Coordinates of C-alpha atoms in Angstrom, one line a residue:
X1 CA 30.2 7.3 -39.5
X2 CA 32.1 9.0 -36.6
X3 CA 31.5 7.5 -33.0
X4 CA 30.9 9.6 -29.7
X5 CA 32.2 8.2 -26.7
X6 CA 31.7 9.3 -23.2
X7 CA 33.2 9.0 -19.9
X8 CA 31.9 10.2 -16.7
X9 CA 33.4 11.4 -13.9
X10 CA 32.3 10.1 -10.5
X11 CA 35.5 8.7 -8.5
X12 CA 35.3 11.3 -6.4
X13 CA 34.5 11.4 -2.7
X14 CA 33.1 14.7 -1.8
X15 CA 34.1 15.0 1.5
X16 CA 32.1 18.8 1.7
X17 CA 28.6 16.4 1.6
X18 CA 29.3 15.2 5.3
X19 CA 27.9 12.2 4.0
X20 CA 28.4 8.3 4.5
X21 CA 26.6 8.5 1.0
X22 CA 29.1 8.6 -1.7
X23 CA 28.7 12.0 -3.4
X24 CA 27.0 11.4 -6.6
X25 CA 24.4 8.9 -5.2
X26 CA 22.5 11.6 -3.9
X27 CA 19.0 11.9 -5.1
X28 CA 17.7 15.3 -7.0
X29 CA 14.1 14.8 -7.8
X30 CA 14.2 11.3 -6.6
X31 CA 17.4 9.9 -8.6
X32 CA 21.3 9.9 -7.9
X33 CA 22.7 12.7 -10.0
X34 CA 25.2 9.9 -11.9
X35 CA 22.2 8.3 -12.9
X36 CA 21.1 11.6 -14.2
X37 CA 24.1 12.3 -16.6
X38 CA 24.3 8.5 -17.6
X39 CA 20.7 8.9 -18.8
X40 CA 21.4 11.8 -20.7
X41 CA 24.4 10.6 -22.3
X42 CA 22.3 7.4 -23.1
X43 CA 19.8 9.5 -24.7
X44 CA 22.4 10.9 -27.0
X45 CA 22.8 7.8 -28.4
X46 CA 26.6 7.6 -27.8
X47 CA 28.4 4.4 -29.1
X48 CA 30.2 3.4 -25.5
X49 CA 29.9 5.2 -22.0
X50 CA 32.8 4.8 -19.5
X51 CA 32.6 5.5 -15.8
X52 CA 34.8 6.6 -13.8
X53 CA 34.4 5.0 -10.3
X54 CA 36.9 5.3 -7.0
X55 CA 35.0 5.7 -3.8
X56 CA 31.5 3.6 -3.2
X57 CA 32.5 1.7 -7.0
X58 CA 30.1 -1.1 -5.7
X59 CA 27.2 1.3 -5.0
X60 CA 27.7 3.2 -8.5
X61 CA 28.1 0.1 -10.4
X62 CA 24.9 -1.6 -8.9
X63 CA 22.7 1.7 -9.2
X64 CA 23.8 2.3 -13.6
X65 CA 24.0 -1.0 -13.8
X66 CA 25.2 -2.7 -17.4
X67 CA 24.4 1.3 -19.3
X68 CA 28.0 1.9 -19.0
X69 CA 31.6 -0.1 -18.5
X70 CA 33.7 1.0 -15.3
X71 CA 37.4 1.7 -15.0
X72 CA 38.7 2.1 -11.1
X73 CA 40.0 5.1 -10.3
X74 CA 42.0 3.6 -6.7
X75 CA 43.8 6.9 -6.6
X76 CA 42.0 10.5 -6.5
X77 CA 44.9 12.4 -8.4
X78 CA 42.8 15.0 -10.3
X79 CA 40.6 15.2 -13.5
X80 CA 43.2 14.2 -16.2
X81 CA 44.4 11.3 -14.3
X82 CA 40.9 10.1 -13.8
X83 CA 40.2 10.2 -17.8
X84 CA 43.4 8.6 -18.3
X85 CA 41.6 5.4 -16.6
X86 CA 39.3 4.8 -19.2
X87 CA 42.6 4.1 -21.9
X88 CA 42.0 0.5 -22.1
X89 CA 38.5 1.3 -22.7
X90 CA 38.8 4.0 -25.3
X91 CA 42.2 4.8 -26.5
X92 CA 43.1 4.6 -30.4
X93 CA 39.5 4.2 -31.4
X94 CA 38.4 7.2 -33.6
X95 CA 35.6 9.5 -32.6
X96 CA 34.5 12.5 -30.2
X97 CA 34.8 11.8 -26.5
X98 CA 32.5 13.6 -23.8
X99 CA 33.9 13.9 -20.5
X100 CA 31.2 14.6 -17.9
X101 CA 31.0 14.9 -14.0
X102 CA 28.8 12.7 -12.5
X103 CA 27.4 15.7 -10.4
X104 CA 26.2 18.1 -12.7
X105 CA 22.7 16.2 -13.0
X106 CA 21.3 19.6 -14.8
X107 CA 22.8 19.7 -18.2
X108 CA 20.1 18.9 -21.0
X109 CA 20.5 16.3 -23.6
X110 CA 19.5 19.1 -26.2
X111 CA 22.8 21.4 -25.2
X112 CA 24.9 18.3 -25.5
X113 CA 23.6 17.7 -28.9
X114 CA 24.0 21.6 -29.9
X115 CA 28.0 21.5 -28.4
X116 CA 28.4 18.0 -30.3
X117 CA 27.5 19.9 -33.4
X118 CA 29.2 22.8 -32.4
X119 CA 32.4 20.7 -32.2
X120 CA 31.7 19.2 -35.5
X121 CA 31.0 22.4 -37.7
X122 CA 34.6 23.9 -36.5
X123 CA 36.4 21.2 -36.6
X124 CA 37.4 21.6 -33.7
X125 CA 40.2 18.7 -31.5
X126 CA 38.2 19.8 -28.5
X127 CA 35.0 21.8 -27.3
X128 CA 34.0 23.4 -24.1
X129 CA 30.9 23.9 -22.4
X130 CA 30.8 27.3 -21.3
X131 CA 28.0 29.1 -19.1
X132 CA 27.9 33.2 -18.4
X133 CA 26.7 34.0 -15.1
X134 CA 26.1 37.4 -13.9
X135 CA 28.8 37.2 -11.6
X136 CA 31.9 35.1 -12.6
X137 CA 34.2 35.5 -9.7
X138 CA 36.0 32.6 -8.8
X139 CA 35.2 31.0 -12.0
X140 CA 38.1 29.7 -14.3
X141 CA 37.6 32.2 -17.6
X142 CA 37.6 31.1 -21.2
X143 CA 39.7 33.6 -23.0
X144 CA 38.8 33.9 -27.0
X145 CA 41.3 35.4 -29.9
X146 CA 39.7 37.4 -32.8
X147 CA 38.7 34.2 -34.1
X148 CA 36.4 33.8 -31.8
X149 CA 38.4 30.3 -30.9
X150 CA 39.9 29.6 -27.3
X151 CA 43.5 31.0 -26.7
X152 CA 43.6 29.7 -22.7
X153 CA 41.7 29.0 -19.9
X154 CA 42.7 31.6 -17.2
X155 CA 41.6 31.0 -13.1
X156 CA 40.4 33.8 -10.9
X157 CA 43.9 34.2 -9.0
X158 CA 45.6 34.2 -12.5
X159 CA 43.9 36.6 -14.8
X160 CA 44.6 40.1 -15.1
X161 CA 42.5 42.8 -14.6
X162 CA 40.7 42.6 -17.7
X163 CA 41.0 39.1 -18.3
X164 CA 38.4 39.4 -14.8
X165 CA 35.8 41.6 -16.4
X166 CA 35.4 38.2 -18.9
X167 CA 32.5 36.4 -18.0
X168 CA 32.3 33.5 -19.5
X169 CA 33.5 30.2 -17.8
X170 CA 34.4 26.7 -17.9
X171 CA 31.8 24.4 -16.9
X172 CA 33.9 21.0 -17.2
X173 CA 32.7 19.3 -19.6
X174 CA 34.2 18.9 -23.0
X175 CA 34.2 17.4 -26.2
X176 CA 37.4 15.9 -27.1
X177 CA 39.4 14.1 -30.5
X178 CA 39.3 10.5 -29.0
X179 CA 42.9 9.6 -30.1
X180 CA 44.4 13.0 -29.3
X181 CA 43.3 13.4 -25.9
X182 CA 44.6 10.0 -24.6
X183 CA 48.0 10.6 -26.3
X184 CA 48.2 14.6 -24.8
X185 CA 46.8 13.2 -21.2
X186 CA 50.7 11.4 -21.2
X187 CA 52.0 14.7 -21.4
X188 CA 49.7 16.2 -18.5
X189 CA 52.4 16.7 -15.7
X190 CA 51.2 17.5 -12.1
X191 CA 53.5 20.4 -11.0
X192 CA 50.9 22.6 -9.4
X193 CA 50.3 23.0 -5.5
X194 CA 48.4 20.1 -5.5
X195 CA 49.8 17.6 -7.3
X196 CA 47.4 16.6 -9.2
X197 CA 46.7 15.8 -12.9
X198 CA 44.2 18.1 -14.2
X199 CA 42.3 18.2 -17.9
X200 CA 42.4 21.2 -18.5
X201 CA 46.0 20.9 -19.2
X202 CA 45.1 18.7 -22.5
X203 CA 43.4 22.5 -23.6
X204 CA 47.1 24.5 -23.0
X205 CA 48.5 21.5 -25.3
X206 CA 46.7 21.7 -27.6
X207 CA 46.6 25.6 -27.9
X208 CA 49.9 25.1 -27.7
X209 CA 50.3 23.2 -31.2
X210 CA 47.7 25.4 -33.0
X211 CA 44.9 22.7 -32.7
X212 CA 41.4 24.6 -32.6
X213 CA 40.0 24.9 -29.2
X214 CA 36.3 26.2 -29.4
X215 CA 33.8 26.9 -27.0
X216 CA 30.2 26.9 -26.9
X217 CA 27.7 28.6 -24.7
X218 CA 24.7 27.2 -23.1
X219 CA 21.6 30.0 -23.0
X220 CA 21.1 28.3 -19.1
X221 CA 23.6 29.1 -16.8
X222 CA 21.9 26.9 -14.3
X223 CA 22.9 23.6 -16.4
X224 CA 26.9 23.9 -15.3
X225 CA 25.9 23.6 -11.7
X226 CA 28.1 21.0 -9.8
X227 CA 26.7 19.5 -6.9
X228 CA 29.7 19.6 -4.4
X229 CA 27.4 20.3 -1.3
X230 CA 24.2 20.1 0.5
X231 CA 23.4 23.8 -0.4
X232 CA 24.3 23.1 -3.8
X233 CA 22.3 19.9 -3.9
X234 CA 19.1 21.8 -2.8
X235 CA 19.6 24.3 -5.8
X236 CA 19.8 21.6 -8.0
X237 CA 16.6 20.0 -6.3
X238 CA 14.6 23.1 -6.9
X239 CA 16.1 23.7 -10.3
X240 CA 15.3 20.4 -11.5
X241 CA 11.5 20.5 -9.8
X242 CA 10.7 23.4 -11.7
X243 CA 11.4 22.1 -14.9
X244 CA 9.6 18.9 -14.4
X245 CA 6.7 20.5 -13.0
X246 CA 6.6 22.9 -16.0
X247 CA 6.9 19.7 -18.5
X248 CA 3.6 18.2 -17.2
X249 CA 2.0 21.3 -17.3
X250 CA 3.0 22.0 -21.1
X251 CA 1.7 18.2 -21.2
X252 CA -2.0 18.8 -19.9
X253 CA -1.3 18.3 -15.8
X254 CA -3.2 20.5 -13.8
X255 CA -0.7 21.3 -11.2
X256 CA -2.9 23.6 -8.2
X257 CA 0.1 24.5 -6.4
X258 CA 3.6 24.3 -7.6
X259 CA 5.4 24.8 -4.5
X260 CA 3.4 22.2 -2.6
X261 CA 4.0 19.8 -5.4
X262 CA 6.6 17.2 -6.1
X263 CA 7.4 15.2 -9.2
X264 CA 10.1 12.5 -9.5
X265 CA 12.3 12.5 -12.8
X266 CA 10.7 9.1 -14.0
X267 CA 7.1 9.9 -13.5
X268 CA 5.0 9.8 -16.3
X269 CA 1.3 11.9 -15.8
X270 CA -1.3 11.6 -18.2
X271 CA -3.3 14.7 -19.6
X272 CA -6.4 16.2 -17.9
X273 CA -4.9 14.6 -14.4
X274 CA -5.3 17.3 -11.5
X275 CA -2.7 17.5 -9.1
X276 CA -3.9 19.1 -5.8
X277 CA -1.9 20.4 -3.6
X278 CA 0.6 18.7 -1.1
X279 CA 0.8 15.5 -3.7
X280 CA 4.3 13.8 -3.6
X281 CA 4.9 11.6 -7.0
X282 CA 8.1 9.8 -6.2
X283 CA 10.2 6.8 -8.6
X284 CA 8.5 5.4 -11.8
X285 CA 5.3 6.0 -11.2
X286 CA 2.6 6.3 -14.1
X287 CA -0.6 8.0 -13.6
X288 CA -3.2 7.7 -16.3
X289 CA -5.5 10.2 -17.5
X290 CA -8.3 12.7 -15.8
X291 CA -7.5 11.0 -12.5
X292 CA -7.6 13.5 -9.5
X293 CA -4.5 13.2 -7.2
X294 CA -4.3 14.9 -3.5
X295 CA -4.5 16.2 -1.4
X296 CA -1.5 15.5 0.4
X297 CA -1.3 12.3 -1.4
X298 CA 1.9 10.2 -1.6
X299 CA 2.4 7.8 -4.3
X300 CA 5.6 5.9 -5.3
X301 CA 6.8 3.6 -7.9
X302 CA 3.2 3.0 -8.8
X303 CA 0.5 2.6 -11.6
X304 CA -2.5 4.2 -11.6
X305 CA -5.4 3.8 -14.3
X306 CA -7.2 6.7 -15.7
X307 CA -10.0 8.4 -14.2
X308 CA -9.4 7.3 -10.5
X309 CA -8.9 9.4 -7.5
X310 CA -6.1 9.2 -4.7
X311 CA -7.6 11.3 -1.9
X312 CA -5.1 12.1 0.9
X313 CA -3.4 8.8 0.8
X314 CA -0.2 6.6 0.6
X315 CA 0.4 4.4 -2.5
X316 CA 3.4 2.0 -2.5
X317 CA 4.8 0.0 -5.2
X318 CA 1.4 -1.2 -6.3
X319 CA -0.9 -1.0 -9.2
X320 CA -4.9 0.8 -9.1
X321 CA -7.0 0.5 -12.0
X322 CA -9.7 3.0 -13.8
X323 CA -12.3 4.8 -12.5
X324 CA -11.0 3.2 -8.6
X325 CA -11.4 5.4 -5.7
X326 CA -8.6 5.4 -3.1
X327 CA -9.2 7.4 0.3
X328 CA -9.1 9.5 2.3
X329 CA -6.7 8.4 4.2
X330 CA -6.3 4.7 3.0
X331 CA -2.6 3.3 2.9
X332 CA -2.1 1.1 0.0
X333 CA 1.5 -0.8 0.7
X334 CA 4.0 -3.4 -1.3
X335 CA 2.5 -5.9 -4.3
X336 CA -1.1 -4.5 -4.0
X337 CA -3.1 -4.9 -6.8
X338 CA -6.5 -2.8 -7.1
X339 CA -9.0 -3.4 -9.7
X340 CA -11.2 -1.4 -12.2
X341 CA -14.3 0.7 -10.6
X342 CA -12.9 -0.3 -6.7
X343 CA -13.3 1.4 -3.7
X344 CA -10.7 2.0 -1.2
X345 CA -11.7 3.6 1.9
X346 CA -11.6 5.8 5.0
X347 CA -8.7 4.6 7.3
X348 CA -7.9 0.9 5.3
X349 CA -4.7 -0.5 5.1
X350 CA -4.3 -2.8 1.7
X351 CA -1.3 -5.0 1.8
X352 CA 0.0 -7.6 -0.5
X353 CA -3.5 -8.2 -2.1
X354 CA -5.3 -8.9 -5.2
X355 CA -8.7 -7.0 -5.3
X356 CA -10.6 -7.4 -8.2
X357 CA -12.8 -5.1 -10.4
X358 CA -15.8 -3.4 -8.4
X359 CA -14.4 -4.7 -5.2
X360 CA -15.2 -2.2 -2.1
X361 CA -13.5 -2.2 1.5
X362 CA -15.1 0.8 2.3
X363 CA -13.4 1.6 6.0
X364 CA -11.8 0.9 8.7
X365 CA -10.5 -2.3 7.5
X366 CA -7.2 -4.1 7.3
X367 CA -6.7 -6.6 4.2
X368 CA -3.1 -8.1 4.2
X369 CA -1.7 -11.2 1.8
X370 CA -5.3 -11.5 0.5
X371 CA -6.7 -12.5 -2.9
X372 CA -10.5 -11.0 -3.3
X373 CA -13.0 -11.3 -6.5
X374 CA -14.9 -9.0 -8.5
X375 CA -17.8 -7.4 -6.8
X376 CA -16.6 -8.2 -3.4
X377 CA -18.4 -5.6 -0.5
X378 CA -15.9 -6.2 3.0
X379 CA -17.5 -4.7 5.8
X380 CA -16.3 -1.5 8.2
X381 CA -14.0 -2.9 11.0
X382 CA -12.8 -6.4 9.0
X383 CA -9.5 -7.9 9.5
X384 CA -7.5 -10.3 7.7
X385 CA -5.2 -12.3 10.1
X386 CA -2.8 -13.4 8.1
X387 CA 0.2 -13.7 10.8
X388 CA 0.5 -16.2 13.4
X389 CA 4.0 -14.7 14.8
X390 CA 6.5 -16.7 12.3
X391 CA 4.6 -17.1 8.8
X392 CA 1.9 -15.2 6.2
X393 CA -1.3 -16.9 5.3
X394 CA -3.4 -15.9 2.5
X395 CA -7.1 -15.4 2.5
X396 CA -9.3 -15.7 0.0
X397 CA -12.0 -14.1 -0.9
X398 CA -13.9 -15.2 -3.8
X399 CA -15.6 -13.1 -6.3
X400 CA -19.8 -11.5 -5.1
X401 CA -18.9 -12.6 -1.6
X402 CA -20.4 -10.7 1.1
X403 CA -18.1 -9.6 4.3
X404 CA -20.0 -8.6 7.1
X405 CA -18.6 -5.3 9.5
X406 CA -16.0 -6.1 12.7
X407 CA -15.0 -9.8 11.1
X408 CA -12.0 -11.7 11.2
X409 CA -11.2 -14.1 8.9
X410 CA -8.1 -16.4 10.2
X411 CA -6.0 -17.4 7.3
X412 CA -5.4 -19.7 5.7
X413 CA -8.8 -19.5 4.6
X414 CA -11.4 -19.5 1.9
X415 CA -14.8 -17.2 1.7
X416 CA -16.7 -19.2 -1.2
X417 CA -18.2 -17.3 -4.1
X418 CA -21.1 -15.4 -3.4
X419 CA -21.0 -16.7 0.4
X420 CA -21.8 -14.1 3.2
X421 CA -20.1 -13.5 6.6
X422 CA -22.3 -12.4 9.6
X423 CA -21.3 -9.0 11.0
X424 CA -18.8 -10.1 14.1
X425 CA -17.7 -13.1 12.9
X426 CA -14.4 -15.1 13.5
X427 CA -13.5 -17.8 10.9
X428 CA -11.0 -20.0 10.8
X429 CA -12.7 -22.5 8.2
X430 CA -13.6 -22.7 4.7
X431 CA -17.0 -21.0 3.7
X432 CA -18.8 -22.9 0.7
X433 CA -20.0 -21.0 -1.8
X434 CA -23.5 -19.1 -1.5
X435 CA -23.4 -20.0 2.5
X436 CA -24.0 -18.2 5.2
X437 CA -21.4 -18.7 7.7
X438 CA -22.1 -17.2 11.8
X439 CA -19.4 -17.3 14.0
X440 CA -20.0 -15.7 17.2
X441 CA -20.7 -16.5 21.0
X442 CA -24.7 -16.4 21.3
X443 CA -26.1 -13.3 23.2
X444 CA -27.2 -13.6 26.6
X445 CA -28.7 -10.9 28.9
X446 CA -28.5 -10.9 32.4
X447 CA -32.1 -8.9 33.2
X448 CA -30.7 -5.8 36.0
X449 CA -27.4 -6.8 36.0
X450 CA -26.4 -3.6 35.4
X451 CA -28.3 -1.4 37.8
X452 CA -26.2 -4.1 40.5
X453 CA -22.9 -3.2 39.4
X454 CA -23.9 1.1 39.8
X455 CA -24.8 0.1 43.1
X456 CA -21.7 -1.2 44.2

């Protein structure tokens, strides 16, 4: 069985980003690009992955993790060199190496697989990816013989006249004979006017000594984009958005307006869902089925159940179950928990809580480090204070409990099961269960008071 091997690109700096953020860190459709290719190449299936790190190594290595080894790059001197890094990794072993950039976060794992076969039917020591674009100017050109196999690879300022009119081009990736390229990148000189090592050198040298050189072509000239800018990361962006947006739509997602709509990479939508528009889906988030999301709803990394509605609100890193209504305008934040058949209402701010199934906090309520029942109803206006300057307190609320409107419950502290809270208390103490607990100053009119103070 013949091994693949891969080895991705991403020492480089890109100083045209402007960026403090190293270049292939930065997010299309809610991901860094590397991350992107690494994924891909994972997908594929291939039997090691080695990356390529100079600039921001640490950052790289902690965002792709253990999905691929590293080999430092300390010295930017060109594409050929940077391969040449992975030798300890890879050299000697037999196989087909891929050599990626870690910006081109648009090529599909289904055109890798089709130039991996393509490299395999001709026998080929090495295989380029090639796009066509309508115009091809200042594009490096792939120039075939009769054979149809690769003679050269001719830049812009090189080719002749008619060698111009070609337009097919390197994209920079290939597919190389594992042994073959590390022993022809010792051959790779750097007498150019920049000094540098480049890979497509290992191509003349092999052309050179007859080995077949061949070339495939993806349908999708938009896959060989390299991210080298902010311009070109925003084409990417849109590129990208359109595909996933189409993928959920082919998958039963009700999608009300596309150009309002945005879907992260990772998000997982299940059929019948409506997206309205405005709705922002960012990280891993999973949405179940027939739910209703928007408008201008914003959820990330999150779960939601099926059937529940997220009406004009903002979900963070927190799980709602089925059938659970959420809005308008609630805020759920960090480690929140909602239950099956819940309500979340007008203008309430859920933080760090538990709420169980058929639990309602209807409005204008803030419920933070909290742990409430099933069947729980929290009045309009009710707060949780859980901070006393320096620590958290929890509250708990236990399950068929009744929280009357404009209450504060002063953590730590316990509302018993099925226990009630008159409207306008403060409590600081534990509530048995199936009390009724009243903690308020006793009212007390003073008969014309009023009509005094007008006078004055």
């Amino acid at each position: 069985m013949s091994h693949t091997y891969a080895v991705v690109l991403a020492a480089g700096q890109g100083t045209r980003m402007k960026s403090k953020l190293y270049k292939v860190l930065h997010p299309v459709c809610g991901k860094p690009m590397v991350e992107h290719v690494v994924d891909m190449i994972s997908d594929l299936g291939v039997t090691q992955t080695v990356t390529i790190v100079g600039h921001g190594a640490e950052k790289v290595q902690e965002t792709l993790g253990e999905r691929t080894s590293y080999a430092l790059q300390s010295e930017q001197l060109g594409t050929a060199h940077a391969v040449m890094q992975a030798e300890s990794e890879l050299a000697g072993k037999k196989g087909t190496t891929i050599v990626i950039c870690g910006d081109t976060p648009l090529i599909k794992k289904e055109t890798m697989e089709a130039l991996l076969a393509h490299h395999q039917e001709t026998k080929a020591k090495a295989t380029i990816l090639t796009g066509k674009p309508s115009n091809p100017t200042g594009y490096g050109r792939i120039i075939r013989g009769e054979d149809g196999f690769v003679k050269r690879i001719v830049e812009q300022k090189d080719a002749t006249a008619e060698e111009q009119k070609v337009n097919e081009i390197n994209s920079g990736t290939y597919c190389f004979d594992n042994e073959l390229l590390f022993d022809l990148l010792k051959k790779v000189d750097n007498s150019n006017a920049q000094g540098e090592y480049y890979l497509p050198d290992v191509i003349e040298l092999l052309t050179q000594q007859n080995d077949i050189v061949s070339a495939y072509a993806t349908d999708d000239f938009d896959e060989t984009l390299g991210v080298n800018d902010r311009i070109a990361l925003s084409e990417a962006e849109t590129i990208m958005q359109a595909r996933i947006l189409e993928k959920h739509m082919r998958a039963g997602v009700t999608i009300t307006n596309i150009a309002s709509t945005k879907i992260s990479a990772d998000a997982v939508i299940g059929s019948d869902t409506v997206l309205l528009q405005g709705v922002t889906i960012d990280g891993k988030t999973v949405i179940g089925e027939e739910c209703t999301i928007g408008p201008n709803s914003h959820i990330t990394t999150s779960q939601i159940g099926d059937r529940t509605t997220v009406h004009s609100s903002v979900v963070t890193t927190s799980s709602v179950g089925n059938d659970t209504a959420v809005g308008p305008f609630a805020h759920i934040r960090p480690d929140s928990s909602i239950g099956n058949e819940a309500k979340i209402g007008n203008f309430v701010e859920i933080k760090k809580t538990q709420l169980g199934n058929q639990s309602k906090v209807s409005h204008l309520s803030y419920i933070g480090d909290a742990e409430v029942g099933e069947r729980v109803n929290i009045g309009c206006g009710t707060i949780t204070v859980n901070y006393d300057g320096k620590n958290k307190f929890v509250t708990k609320i236990e399950s068929d409990a009744f929280v009357g409107c404009n209450s504060n419950l002063i953590a730590p502290v316990t509302i018993g099961e099925g226990a009630y809270v008159a409207a306008g208390s403060t409590i600081n103490k534990e509530v048995p269960k199936d009390a009724l607990a009243i903690a308020r100053a006793k009212q007390e009119n003073k008969e014309g008071y009023a009509a005094k103070l007008k006078r004055k």
